[in-house]
C-alpha atoms as an extended CHARMM CRD file, in Angstrom:
* protein
*
       282  EXT
         1         1  MET       CA            -70.7330000000       25.2920000000       -7.3860000000  PROA      1               0.0000000000
         2         2  ASN       CA            -68.7810000000       22.5710000000       -5.7180000000  PROA      2               0.0000000000
         3         3  THR       CA            -66.2460000000       22.2470000000       -8.3010000000  PROA      3               0.0000000000
         4         4  PHE       CA            -62.8480000000       24.4480000000       -8.0440000000  PROA      4               0.0000000000
         5         5  PRO       CA            -62.8780000000       27.4340000000      -10.8180000000  PROA      5               0.0000000000
         6         6  ASP       CA            -60.1740000000       26.1240000000      -13.0810000000  PROA      6               0.0000000000
         7         7  ILE       CA            -57.3580000000       28.1020000000      -12.2760000000  PROA      7               0.0000000000
         8         8  ASP       CA            -53.3870000000       27.0700000000      -13.0130000000  PROA      8               0.0000000000
         9         9  PHE       CA            -50.5150000000       28.3940000000      -10.6520000000  PROA      9               0.0000000000
        10        10  ASP       CA            -47.7630000000       26.6090000000      -11.6180000000  PROA      10              0.0000000000
        11        11  LEU       CA            -45.3840000000       28.6580000000       -8.8070000000  PROA      11              0.0000000000
        12        12  GLY       CA            -43.2140000000       25.3190000000       -8.4150000000  PROA      12              0.0000000000
        13        13  GLN       CA            -42.4370000000       26.3680000000      -11.8320000000  PROA      13              0.0000000000
        14        14  TYR       CA            -41.3450000000       29.7650000000      -11.0280000000  PROA      14              0.0000000000
        15        15  ILE       CA            -39.0930000000       28.1650000000       -8.4980000000  PROA      15              0.0000000000
        16        16  ASP       CA            -37.7150000000       25.8420000000      -11.0840000000  PROA      16              0.0000000000
        17        17  ASP       CA            -36.8180000000       28.8930000000      -13.1530000000  PROA      17              0.0000000000
        18        18  PHE       CA            -35.4930000000       30.4390000000      -10.7240000000  PROA      18              0.0000000000
        19        19  VAL       CA            -33.2060000000       28.1680000000       -9.0880000000  PROA      19              0.0000000000
        20        20  ASN       CA            -31.9560000000       27.3560000000      -13.2340000000  PROA      20              0.0000000000
        21        21  TRP       CA            -31.4830000000       31.1250000000      -13.3910000000  PROA      21              0.0000000000
        22        22  LEU       CA            -29.4870000000       31.3480000000      -10.6720000000  PROA      22              0.0000000000
        23        23  THR       CA            -26.8580000000       28.0910000000      -11.4160000000  PROA      23              0.0000000000
        24        24  ASP       CA            -26.5130000000       29.7050000000      -14.8770000000  PROA      24              0.0000000000
        25        25  ASN       CA            -25.9640000000       34.0880000000      -13.6220000000  PROA      25              0.0000000000
        26        26  LEU       CA            -24.3090000000       32.8510000000      -10.4830000000  PROA      26              0.0000000000
        27        27  GLY       CA            -22.0520000000       30.1220000000      -10.8950000000  PROA      27              0.0000000000
        28        28  VAL       CA            -19.0500000000       31.3800000000       -9.5190000000  PROA      28              0.0000000000
        29        29  VAL       CA            -21.0710000000       32.9050000000       -6.2840000000  PROA      29              0.0000000000
        30        30  PHE       CA            -22.1560000000       29.2410000000       -5.7020000000  PROA      30              0.0000000000
        31        31  ASP       CA            -18.7290000000       27.0090000000       -6.9840000000  PROA      31              0.0000000000
        32        32  VAL       CA            -17.1380000000       29.3550000000       -3.8240000000  PROA      32              0.0000000000
        33        33  LEU       CA            -19.6040000000       28.6060000000       -1.4320000000  PROA      33              0.0000000000
        34        34  SER       CA            -18.9980000000       24.9330000000       -2.6350000000  PROA      34              0.0000000000
        35        35  ASP       CA            -15.3380000000       25.4900000000       -1.7270000000  PROA      35              0.0000000000
        36        36  ALA       CA            -15.0680000000       26.7600000000        1.5560000000  PROA      36              0.0000000000
        37        37  ILE       CA            -17.8580000000       24.3270000000        2.9370000000  PROA      37              0.0000000000
        38        38  ILE       CA            -15.9170000000       21.4610000000        1.2210000000  PROA      38              0.0000000000
        39        39  TRP       CA            -12.6820000000       23.5400000000        3.3840000000  PROA      39              0.0000000000
        40        40  SER       CA            -15.0830000000       23.5580000000        6.5220000000  PROA      40              0.0000000000
        41        41  PHE       CA            -15.6240000000       20.0080000000        6.2690000000  PROA      41              0.0000000000
        42        42  GLN       CA            -12.6350000000       17.9480000000        5.0650000000  PROA      42              0.0000000000
        43        43  LEU       CA            -10.7720000000       20.9510000000        7.8650000000  PROA      43              0.0000000000
        44        44  SER       CA            -12.6310000000       19.2700000000       10.8350000000  PROA      44              0.0000000000
        45        45  SER       CA            -12.5750000000       14.6380000000        9.2110000000  PROA      45              0.0000000000
        46        46  SER       CA             -8.4380000000       15.9170000000        9.1960000000  PROA      46              0.0000000000
        47        47  PHE       CA             -8.1550000000       16.8970000000       12.7060000000  PROA      47              0.0000000000
        48        48  LEU       CA            -10.9520000000       14.6860000000       13.9380000000  PROA      48              0.0000000000
        49        49  LEU       CA             -9.1170000000       12.0190000000       12.0950000000  PROA      49              0.0000000000
        50        50  TRP       CA             -5.5490000000       12.5670000000       12.5020000000  PROA      50              0.0000000000
        51        51  LEU       CA             -6.0760000000       12.3740000000       16.5180000000  PROA      51              0.0000000000
        52        52  PRO       CA             -5.5720000000        8.6830000000       18.4230000000  PROA      52              0.0000000000
        53        53  TRP       CA             -8.8720000000        7.5060000000       19.1040000000  PROA      53              0.0000000000
        54        54  TRP       CA             -8.3330000000        6.6170000000       22.3200000000  PROA      54              0.0000000000
        55        55  VAL       CA             -7.0650000000       11.2460000000       23.1110000000  PROA      55              0.0000000000
        56        56  ILE       CA            -11.2610000000       11.6580000000       21.5550000000  PROA      56              0.0000000000
        57        57  ILE       CA            -12.4200000000        8.7270000000       23.6260000000  PROA      57              0.0000000000
        58        58  ALA       CA            -10.5570000000       10.7840000000       26.6160000000  PROA      58              0.0000000000
        59        59  ILE       CA            -11.7710000000       14.3540000000       25.7560000000  PROA      59              0.0000000000
        60        60  VAL       CA            -15.2670000000       12.7440000000       25.5350000000  PROA      60              0.0000000000
        61        61  PHE       CA            -15.3620000000       11.0230000000       29.2640000000  PROA      61              0.0000000000
        62        62  LEU       CA            -13.0950000000       14.4880000000       30.5320000000  PROA      62              0.0000000000
        63        63  LEU       CA            -15.8090000000       16.9720000000       28.6210000000  PROA      63              0.0000000000
        64        64  GLY       CA            -19.1110000000       15.1240000000       30.0880000000  PROA      64              0.0000000000
        65        65  TRP       CA            -16.9370000000       14.2030000000       33.7880000000  PROA      65              0.0000000000
        66        66  ARG       CA            -15.9600000000       18.0280000000       34.1740000000  PROA      66              0.0000000000
        67        67  LEU       CA            -19.4120000000       19.6790000000       32.6050000000  PROA      67              0.0000000000
        68        68  ILE       CA            -22.2030000000       17.0060000000       34.3330000000  PROA      68              0.0000000000
        69        69  ARG       CA            -20.3330000000       14.1940000000       36.5580000000  PROA      69              0.0000000000
        70        70  LEU       CA            -17.7340000000       11.1030000000       36.7070000000  PROA      70              0.0000000000
        71        71  TRP       CA            -20.4490000000        8.7830000000       35.6250000000  PROA      71              0.0000000000
        72        72  THR       CA            -21.7440000000       10.8600000000       32.4940000000  PROA      72              0.0000000000
        73        73  GLY       CA            -17.9550000000       10.8450000000       31.3140000000  PROA      73              0.0000000000
        74        74  VAL       CA            -18.1020000000        7.4080000000       31.5380000000  PROA      74              0.0000000000
        75        75  MET       CA            -20.9830000000        6.8920000000       29.5410000000  PROA      75              0.0000000000
        76        76  PHE       CA            -19.7370000000        8.5230000000       27.2550000000  PROA      76              0.0000000000
        77        77  ALA       CA            -17.3010000000        7.2760000000       26.8260000000  PROA      77              0.0000000000
        78        78  ILE       CA            -18.1890000000        3.7380000000       26.6780000000  PROA      78              0.0000000000
        79        79  PHE       CA            -20.5470000000        5.2140000000       24.3230000000  PROA      79              0.0000000000
        80        80  ILE       CA            -17.7620000000        6.3620000000       21.7400000000  PROA      80              0.0000000000
        81        81  PHE       CA            -16.2120000000        3.4610000000       22.2910000000  PROA      81              0.0000000000
        82        82  MET       CA            -18.8040000000        0.8660000000       21.2280000000  PROA      82              0.0000000000
        83        83  ILE       CA            -19.1100000000        3.4220000000       18.2580000000  PROA      83              0.0000000000
        84        84  GLY       CA            -15.9030000000        2.4550000000       17.3280000000  PROA      84              0.0000000000
        85        85  ALA       CA            -16.0090000000       -1.1880000000       17.5640000000  PROA      85              0.0000000000
        86        86  PHE       CA            -18.8540000000       -1.1040000000       15.3850000000  PROA      86              0.0000000000
        87        87  GLY       CA            -16.8750000000       -0.2820000000       13.0030000000  PROA      87              0.0000000000
        88        88  TYR       CA            -18.0280000000        3.2830000000       12.3710000000  PROA      88              0.0000000000
        89        89  TRP       CA            -14.7490000000        4.8690000000       13.4650000000  PROA      89              0.0000000000
        90        90  GLU       CA            -14.1200000000        7.0430000000       10.3380000000  PROA      90              0.0000000000
        91        91  LEU       CA            -18.1340000000        7.1460000000        9.6040000000  PROA      91              0.0000000000
        92        92  MET       CA            -18.3160000000        8.5980000000       13.1350000000  PROA      92              0.0000000000
        93        93  MET       CA            -16.2510000000       10.8950000000       12.3820000000  PROA      93              0.0000000000
        94        94  ASP       CA            -17.3620000000       12.5770000000        9.3990000000  PROA      94              0.0000000000
        95        95  THR       CA            -21.1320000000       12.8270000000       10.5540000000  PROA      95              0.0000000000
        96        96  VAL       CA            -19.6840000000       14.6860000000       13.9040000000  PROA      96              0.0000000000
        97        97  SER       CA            -17.0020000000       17.0130000000       10.5470000000  PROA      97              0.0000000000
        98        98  ILE       CA            -20.5990000000       17.0560000000        8.6690000000  PROA      98              0.0000000000
        99        99  ILE       CA            -22.3260000000       18.4000000000       12.1420000000  PROA      99              0.0000000000
       100       100  LEU       CA            -19.4320000000       20.4130000000       13.8610000000  PROA      100             0.0000000000
       101       101  ALA       CA            -19.1920000000       22.9510000000       10.0280000000  PROA      101             0.0000000000
       102       102  SER       CA            -22.6810000000       22.8860000000        9.6860000000  PROA      102             0.0000000000
       103       103  VAL       CA            -23.4060000000       24.2870000000       13.2770000000  PROA      103             0.0000000000
       104       104  ILE       CA            -20.5960000000       26.8230000000       12.8270000000  PROA      104             0.0000000000
       105       105  ILE       CA            -21.4210000000       27.8610000000       10.0710000000  PROA      105             0.0000000000
       106       106  SER       CA            -25.4650000000       28.4950000000       11.0300000000  PROA      106             0.0000000000
       107       107  LEU       CA            -23.6130000000       30.5070000000       14.3580000000  PROA      107             0.0000000000
       108       108  ILE       CA            -21.4150000000       32.6300000000       11.9720000000  PROA      108             0.0000000000
       109       109  VAL       CA            -24.4950000000       33.3070000000        9.4670000000  PROA      109             0.0000000000
       110       110  GLY       CA            -27.9530000000       33.5780000000       12.5410000000  PROA      110             0.0000000000
       111       111  ILE       CA            -26.5860000000       35.1510000000       15.1110000000  PROA      111             0.0000000000
       112       112  PRO       CA            -25.7210000000       38.3850000000       13.1510000000  PROA      112             0.0000000000
       113       113  ILE       CA            -29.3660000000       38.2130000000       11.4630000000  PROA      113             0.0000000000
       114       114  GLY       CA            -31.1180000000       37.5380000000       14.9350000000  PROA      114             0.0000000000
       115       115  ILE       CA            -29.3540000000       40.7670000000       16.1640000000  PROA      115             0.0000000000
       116       116  PHE       CA            -30.5010000000       42.6980000000       14.1300000000  PROA      116             0.0000000000
       117       117  MET       CA            -34.3940000000       41.2770000000       13.8020000000  PROA      117             0.0000000000
       118       118  ALA       CA            -33.5460000000       42.0520000000       17.6190000000  PROA      118             0.0000000000
       119       119  TYR       CA            -32.4330000000       45.8910000000       16.7770000000  PROA      119             0.0000000000
       120       120  LYS       CA            -34.7900000000       46.3420000000       13.2190000000  PROA      120             0.0000000000
       121       121  ASP       CA            -38.5030000000       45.0430000000       13.4380000000  PROA      121             0.0000000000
       122       122  ARG       CA            -39.3930000000       45.6540000000       10.3640000000  PROA      122             0.0000000000
       123       123  PHE       CA            -36.7190000000       43.4930000000        9.4850000000  PROA      123             0.0000000000
       124       124  GLU       CA            -37.6740000000       40.9020000000       12.4520000000  PROA      124             0.0000000000
       125       125  LYS       CA            -41.3740000000       41.2280000000       10.6030000000  PROA      125             0.0000000000
       126       126  PHE       CA            -40.0110000000       40.2420000000        7.1270000000  PROA      126             0.0000000000
       127       127  MET       CA            -38.0880000000       37.1120000000        8.5170000000  PROA      127             0.0000000000
       128       128  LYS       CA            -40.5720000000       35.5610000000       10.8920000000  PROA      128             0.0000000000
       129       129  PRO       CA            -42.0160000000       34.2500000000        7.3370000000  PROA      129             0.0000000000
       130       130  ILE       CA            -39.0340000000       32.8510000000        6.3710000000  PROA      130             0.0000000000
       131       131  LEU       CA            -37.7710000000       31.3980000000        9.7650000000  PROA      131             0.0000000000
       132       132  ASP       CA            -41.1560000000       29.8860000000        9.8210000000  PROA      132             0.0000000000
       133       133  ALA       CA            -41.2440000000       27.9500000000        5.9720000000  PROA      133             0.0000000000
       134       134  MET       CA            -37.3240000000       26.8320000000        6.9180000000  PROA      134             0.0000000000
       135       135  GLN       CA            -38.7990000000       25.1990000000        9.5760000000  PROA      135             0.0000000000
       136       136  THR       CA            -41.6560000000       23.7270000000        8.2370000000  PROA      136             0.0000000000
       137       137  MET       CA            -40.5130000000       23.2690000000        4.6050000000  PROA      137             0.0000000000
       138       138  PRO       CA            -40.7750000000       19.5580000000        4.5910000000  PROA      138             0.0000000000
       139       139  THR       CA            -36.2800000000       18.1800000000        4.3750000000  PROA      139             0.0000000000
       140       140  PHE       CA            -36.1860000000       16.4720000000        1.4630000000  PROA      140             0.0000000000
       141       141  VAL       CA            -37.6840000000       19.3150000000        0.0260000000  PROA      141             0.0000000000
       142       142  TYR       CA            -34.0930000000       20.8290000000        0.6510000000  PROA      142             0.0000000000
       143       143  LEU       CA            -32.5530000000       18.5740000000       -1.4940000000  PROA      143             0.0000000000
       144       144  ILE       CA            -33.8090000000       19.3580000000       -4.9690000000  PROA      144             0.0000000000
       145       145  PRO       CA            -32.2480000000       22.8750000000       -4.6990000000  PROA      145             0.0000000000
       146       146  ALA       CA            -29.1990000000       22.2070000000       -3.3080000000  PROA      146             0.0000000000
       147       147  MET       CA            -28.5230000000       19.5700000000       -5.4500000000  PROA      147             0.0000000000
       148       148  MET       CA            -29.0290000000       21.6970000000       -8.8990000000  PROA      148             0.0000000000
       149       149  LEU       CA            -27.2820000000       24.1520000000       -7.5760000000  PROA      149             0.0000000000
       150       150  PHE       CA            -24.2410000000       22.3580000000       -6.0370000000  PROA      150             0.0000000000
       151       151  GLY       CA            -24.5490000000       18.2650000000       -7.4420000000  PROA      151             0.0000000000
       152       152  LEU       CA            -24.3180000000       15.1740000000       -5.2250000000  PROA      152             0.0000000000
       153       153  GLY       CA            -21.8710000000       14.9950000000       -2.2640000000  PROA      153             0.0000000000
       154       154  VAL       CA            -20.9640000000       16.6350000000        1.4080000000  PROA      154             0.0000000000
       155       155  VAL       CA            -21.6260000000       20.2870000000        0.1830000000  PROA      155             0.0000000000
       156       156  PRO       CA            -25.5640000000       19.9770000000       -0.7560000000  PROA      156             0.0000000000
       157       157  GLY       CA            -26.1220000000       17.8690000000        2.4990000000  PROA      157             0.0000000000
       158       158  MET       CA            -24.8400000000       20.5330000000        4.7040000000  PROA      158             0.0000000000
       159       159  PHE       CA            -25.8000000000       23.2230000000        2.2840000000  PROA      159             0.0000000000
       160       160  ALA       CA            -29.5980000000       21.2160000000        3.4560000000  PROA      160             0.0000000000
       161       161  THR       CA            -28.5000000000       20.9920000000        6.9580000000  PROA      161             0.0000000000
       162       162  ILE       CA            -27.9350000000       24.3010000000        7.8350000000  PROA      162             0.0000000000
       163       163  ILE       CA            -30.6710000000       25.8390000000        6.3700000000  PROA      163             0.0000000000
       164       164  TYR       CA            -32.6740000000       23.5580000000        8.3840000000  PROA      164             0.0000000000
       165       165  ALA       CA            -30.5870000000       24.1020000000       11.2310000000  PROA      165             0.0000000000
       166       166  ILE       CA            -30.0440000000       28.1060000000       10.8920000000  PROA      166             0.0000000000
       167       167  PRO       CA            -33.2690000000       29.3720000000       12.9340000000  PROA      167             0.0000000000
       168       168  PRO       CA            -33.4040000000       28.0790000000       16.1910000000  PROA      168             0.0000000000
       169       169  VAL       CA            -30.2310000000       30.4130000000       17.2160000000  PROA      169             0.0000000000
       170       170  ILE       CA            -31.9510000000       32.9850000000       14.5150000000  PROA      170             0.0000000000
       171       171  ARG       CA            -34.8410000000       33.2750000000       16.6370000000  PROA      171             0.0000000000
       172       172  LEU       CA            -33.3860000000       32.7010000000       20.7490000000  PROA      172             0.0000000000
       173       173  THR       CA            -30.3110000000       35.1810000000       19.7260000000  PROA      173             0.0000000000
       174       174  ASN       CA            -33.3210000000       37.8720000000       18.7430000000  PROA      174             0.0000000000
       175       175  LEU       CA            -35.5990000000       37.2530000000       21.5050000000  PROA      175             0.0000000000
       176       176  ALA       CA            -32.5830000000       36.9490000000       23.6820000000  PROA      176             0.0000000000
       177       177  ILE       CA            -31.3200000000       40.3830000000       22.9510000000  PROA      177             0.0000000000
       178       178  ARG       CA            -35.1400000000       41.8350000000       23.0280000000  PROA      178             0.0000000000
       179       179  ASN       CA            -35.0270000000       40.4250000000       26.7270000000  PROA      179             0.0000000000
       180       180  VAL       CA            -32.4010000000       42.3310000000       28.4370000000  PROA      180             0.0000000000
       181       181  SER       CA            -33.5210000000       44.4140000000       31.3070000000  PROA      181             0.0000000000
       182       182  LYS       CA            -34.0190000000       48.1610000000       29.1110000000  PROA      182             0.0000000000
       183       183  GLU       CA            -33.4040000000       49.7160000000       32.7730000000  PROA      183             0.0000000000
       184       184  MET       CA            -29.7550000000       47.3900000000       32.1600000000  PROA      184             0.0000000000
       185       185  VAL       CA            -29.6740000000       49.3150000000       28.7560000000  PROA      185             0.0000000000
       186       186  GLU       CA            -30.5440000000       52.8140000000       29.8690000000  PROA      186             0.0000000000
       187       187  ALA       CA            -27.9160000000       52.9910000000       32.5330000000  PROA      187             0.0000000000
       188       188  ALA       CA            -24.6950000000       51.4140000000       29.8740000000  PROA      188             0.0000000000
       189       189  ASP       CA            -26.6760000000       54.9640000000       27.7430000000  PROA      189             0.0000000000
       190       190  SER       CA            -27.0500000000       57.1550000000       30.3660000000  PROA      190             0.0000000000
       191       191  PHE       CA            -22.8150000000       56.8210000000       31.3300000000  PROA      191             0.0000000000
       192       192  GLY       CA            -22.5210000000       57.2900000000       27.2790000000  PROA      192             0.0000000000
       193       193  SER       CA            -22.0330000000       53.8570000000       26.1760000000  PROA      193             0.0000000000
       194       194  SER       CA            -21.7990000000       53.4870000000       22.1140000000  PROA      194             0.0000000000
       195       195  THR       CA            -24.1300000000       50.7700000000       20.9530000000  PROA      195             0.0000000000
       196       196  SER       CA            -21.4090000000       47.9550000000       20.1050000000  PROA      196             0.0000000000
       197       197  GLN       CA            -20.4170000000       48.3080000000       24.1120000000  PROA      197             0.0000000000
       198       198  ILE       CA            -24.5710000000       48.4440000000       24.5900000000  PROA      198             0.0000000000
       199       199  LEU       CA            -24.5060000000       44.9600000000       22.3840000000  PROA      199             0.0000000000
       200       200  PHE       CA            -21.1420000000       43.5400000000       23.3810000000  PROA      200             0.0000000000
       201       201  LYS       CA            -20.6530000000       44.4480000000       27.3370000000  PROA      201             0.0000000000
       202       202  VAL       CA            -24.3610000000       44.8250000000       28.2740000000  PROA      202             0.0000000000
       203       203  GLN       CA            -26.5290000000       42.6690000000       26.1060000000  PROA      203             0.0000000000
       204       204  LEU       CA            -24.5960000000       39.9130000000       24.6580000000  PROA      204             0.0000000000
       205       205  PRO       CA            -23.0450000000       38.6130000000       28.1740000000  PROA      205             0.0000000000
       206       206  GLN       CA            -27.0000000000       38.8210000000       29.4290000000  PROA      206             0.0000000000
       207       207  ALA       CA            -28.6420000000       37.1870000000       26.4800000000  PROA      207             0.0000000000
       208       208  LEU       CA            -25.8660000000       34.3840000000       26.5020000000  PROA      208             0.0000000000
       209       209  PRO       CA            -27.7580000000       31.5640000000       28.3610000000  PROA      209             0.0000000000
       210       210  THR       CA            -30.7690000000       32.3370000000       26.0730000000  PROA      210             0.0000000000
       211       211  ILE       CA            -28.3090000000       31.9960000000       23.2490000000  PROA      211             0.0000000000
       212       212  MET       CA            -27.1180000000       28.5410000000       24.4630000000  PROA      212             0.0000000000
       213       213  THR       CA            -30.3580000000       26.7240000000       24.4210000000  PROA      213             0.0000000000
       214       214  GLY       CA            -30.1790000000       27.7980000000       20.3080000000  PROA      214             0.0000000000
       215       215  ILE       CA            -26.9000000000       27.4650000000       19.4730000000  PROA      215             0.0000000000
       216       216  ASN       CA            -28.6400000000       23.4940000000       21.2370000000  PROA      216             0.0000000000
       217       217  GLN       CA            -31.1030000000       23.7480000000       19.0580000000  PROA      217             0.0000000000
       218       218  THR       CA            -28.9220000000       24.3270000000       16.2570000000  PROA      218             0.0000000000
       219       219  THR       CA            -27.2500000000       21.6010000000       16.9780000000  PROA      219             0.0000000000
       220       220  MET       CA            -29.6290000000       18.7850000000       17.1690000000  PROA      220             0.0000000000
       221       221  MET       CA            -31.5470000000       20.1510000000       14.7320000000  PROA      221             0.0000000000
       222       222  ALA       CA            -28.0440000000       19.4350000000       12.5490000000  PROA      222             0.0000000000
       223       223  LEU       CA            -28.0280000000       15.5420000000       14.0450000000  PROA      223             0.0000000000
       224       224  ALA       CA            -31.2930000000       14.9430000000       12.9490000000  PROA      224             0.0000000000
       225       225  MET       CA            -30.4970000000       15.4180000000        9.6830000000  PROA      225             0.0000000000
       226       226  VAL       CA            -27.4850000000       13.4030000000        9.0050000000  PROA      226             0.0000000000
       227       227  VAL       CA            -29.8440000000       10.1840000000        7.5570000000  PROA      227             0.0000000000
       228       228  VAL       CA            -31.5040000000       12.8360000000        5.2200000000  PROA      228             0.0000000000
       229       229  ALA       CA            -28.5060000000       14.1340000000        3.9630000000  PROA      229             0.0000000000
       230       230  SER       CA            -26.8280000000       11.1870000000        3.0410000000  PROA      230             0.0000000000
       231       231  MET       CA            -29.4100000000       10.8930000000        0.3700000000  PROA      231             0.0000000000
       232       232  VAL       CA            -27.2300000000       13.1440000000       -1.9010000000  PROA      232             0.0000000000
       233       233  GLY       CA            -24.3120000000       11.6880000000       -0.6550000000  PROA      233             0.0000000000
       234       234  ALA       CA            -23.6150000000       13.2950000000        2.3590000000  PROA      234             0.0000000000
       235       235  GLN       CA            -20.9820000000       11.3060000000        3.6090000000  PROA      235             0.0000000000
       236       236  GLY       CA            -21.5570000000        9.4160000000        7.2950000000  PROA      236             0.0000000000
       237       237  LEU       CA            -24.2420000000        7.8040000000        9.7750000000  PROA      237             0.0000000000
       238       238  GLY       CA            -26.6900000000        8.5160000000        7.9140000000  PROA      238             0.0000000000
       239       239  LEU       CA            -25.0720000000        6.7350000000        4.5030000000  PROA      239             0.0000000000
       240       240  GLU       CA            -24.8690000000        4.0910000000        6.4740000000  PROA      240             0.0000000000
       241       241  VAL       CA            -28.4870000000        3.1750000000        8.1470000000  PROA      241             0.0000000000
       242       242  LEU       CA            -29.5200000000        4.4830000000        4.5590000000  PROA      242             0.0000000000
       243       243  SER       CA            -27.9010000000        1.9250000000        2.8210000000  PROA      243             0.0000000000
       244       244  ALA       CA            -29.3840000000       -0.6330000000        5.6300000000  PROA      244             0.0000000000
       245       245  LEU       CA            -32.9140000000        0.1120000000        4.7520000000  PROA      245             0.0000000000
       246       246  GLN       CA            -32.4280000000       -0.5680000000        1.1550000000  PROA      246             0.0000000000
       247       247  GLN       CA            -30.8550000000       -3.4390000000        1.7820000000  PROA      247             0.0000000000
       248       248  ILE       CA            -33.1530000000       -4.0810000000        4.5070000000  PROA      248             0.0000000000
       249       249  ASP       CA            -30.0870000000       -5.0990000000        6.8580000000  PROA      249             0.0000000000
       250       250  ILE       CA            -31.2210000000       -5.4780000000       10.1460000000  PROA      250             0.0000000000
       251       251  ALA       CA            -27.9140000000       -5.6070000000       12.0300000000  PROA      251             0.0000000000
       252       252  THR       CA            -25.9770000000       -3.4140000000       10.1460000000  PROA      252             0.0000000000
       253       253  GLY       CA            -29.6340000000       -0.4750000000       10.6640000000  PROA      253             0.0000000000
       254       254  PHE       CA            -29.8830000000       -0.9540000000       14.3010000000  PROA      254             0.0000000000
       255       255  GLU       CA            -25.8950000000       -0.4020000000       14.4520000000  PROA      255             0.0000000000
       256       256  ALA       CA            -25.5750000000        2.7890000000       12.6690000000  PROA      256             0.0000000000
       257       257  GLY       CA            -29.0140000000        3.9380000000       14.2230000000  PROA      257             0.0000000000
       258       258  ILE       CA            -27.8430000000        3.2650000000       17.6190000000  PROA      258             0.0000000000
       259       259  SER       CA            -24.8180000000        5.2380000000       16.9880000000  PROA      259             0.0000000000
       260       260  ILE       CA            -26.7050000000        8.6640000000       16.0880000000  PROA      260             0.0000000000
       261       261  VAL       CA            -28.5910000000        7.5540000000       19.2280000000  PROA      261             0.0000000000
       262       262  PHE       CA            -25.0310000000        8.0290000000       21.2790000000  PROA      262             0.0000000000
       263       263  LEU       CA            -23.8480000000       10.9540000000       19.1920000000  PROA      263             0.0000000000
       264       264  ALA       CA            -27.1930000000       12.4230000000       19.5060000000  PROA      264             0.0000000000
       265       265  ILE       CA            -27.4520000000       11.9780000000       24.2590000000  PROA      265             0.0000000000
       266       266  ILE       CA            -23.4780000000       13.1750000000       24.4300000000  PROA      266             0.0000000000
       267       267  LEU       CA            -23.7340000000       16.8930000000       21.9120000000  PROA      267             0.0000000000
       268       268  ASP       CA            -27.5240000000       16.9840000000       23.7690000000  PROA      268             0.0000000000
       269       269  ARG       CA            -26.2180000000       16.5490000000       27.1840000000  PROA      269             0.0000000000
       270       270  LEU       CA            -22.3810000000       18.0340000000       26.8270000000  PROA      270             0.0000000000
       271       271  SER       CA            -24.2000000000       21.5510000000       24.9910000000  PROA      271             0.0000000000
       272       272  GLN       CA            -27.1720000000       21.7280000000       27.4040000000  PROA      272             0.0000000000
       273       273  SER       CA            -24.8150000000       21.5500000000       30.7420000000  PROA      273             0.0000000000
       274       274  VAL       CA            -22.8940000000       24.4860000000       28.8260000000  PROA      274             0.0000000000
       275       275  ALA       CA            -25.5070000000       26.6620000000       28.2090000000  PROA      275             0.0000000000
       276       276  GLU       CA            -26.3640000000       26.1420000000       32.1880000000  PROA      276             0.0000000000
       277       277  LYS       CA            -22.7340000000       27.0980000000       33.0950000000  PROA      277             0.0000000000
       278       278  TYR       CA            -24.3070000000       30.2430000000       31.9120000000  PROA      278             0.0000000000
       279       279  LYS       CA            -27.6360000000       30.7650000000       33.8940000000  PROA      279             0.0000000000
       280       280  TYR       CA            -27.3080000000       33.7650000000       36.0640000000  PROA      280             0.0000000000
       281       281  THR       CA            -28.1390000000       32.7600000000       39.6260000000  PROA      281             0.0000000000
       282       282  ASP       CA            -30.4590000000       35.2690000000       41.1070000000  PROA      282             0.0000000000
């Protein structure tokens, strides 16, 4: 009675067969997707590397100053300068490019899904367990199908980053639209506004602070995937941390690790301050 019955349900094999089927039958689709991801990465990377280093430091300083306060801008500028002094300027640009491209793709896909969830209760019930699985699944698991579908390099790393980072913006967009005052929506409806007018002129402006919080969370989760994505060949600071770990190089590991922390602080504070500016005051 204490022995589990001899039942063999090989779910993993079915998933493996499904991924193989996707590879065999939808190769063209994944090639197009791969080209789009590479293009977005190369575009942002080329632009960031084209800008002189002092221009980037000046932009970060101005953002910190205008969005938060003067000393925060000075601190951000020092952080960026220190990363460059560590010898990681180009790697930092690669990391920022991966995060930037992943977040933009996540927003393009995630915000419409969140809006659709807010309008369709059945779709929300369908999506919730999927989003739960996406957020609780160990991040390393995403790398396996990503490698099978896209091979090694930046693309599988960005694909896994998008899958991991997209749930917050979907959830918070859905929540934000649902929390818009019903009286306000009914008033707009009574004045003859169409569904699209109610969405773009009433619901989205009211929901913007919560959506901005979702963008902040998506950005931080994309940054959290930097080291994991490097395991499949994604360039950037994460690859340096991984290399230092394999070689037990404490100095390199600390410099690369603290550089990621500096980026996390800057991105978090800037995106939080933008979200704060969109909050309504009573």
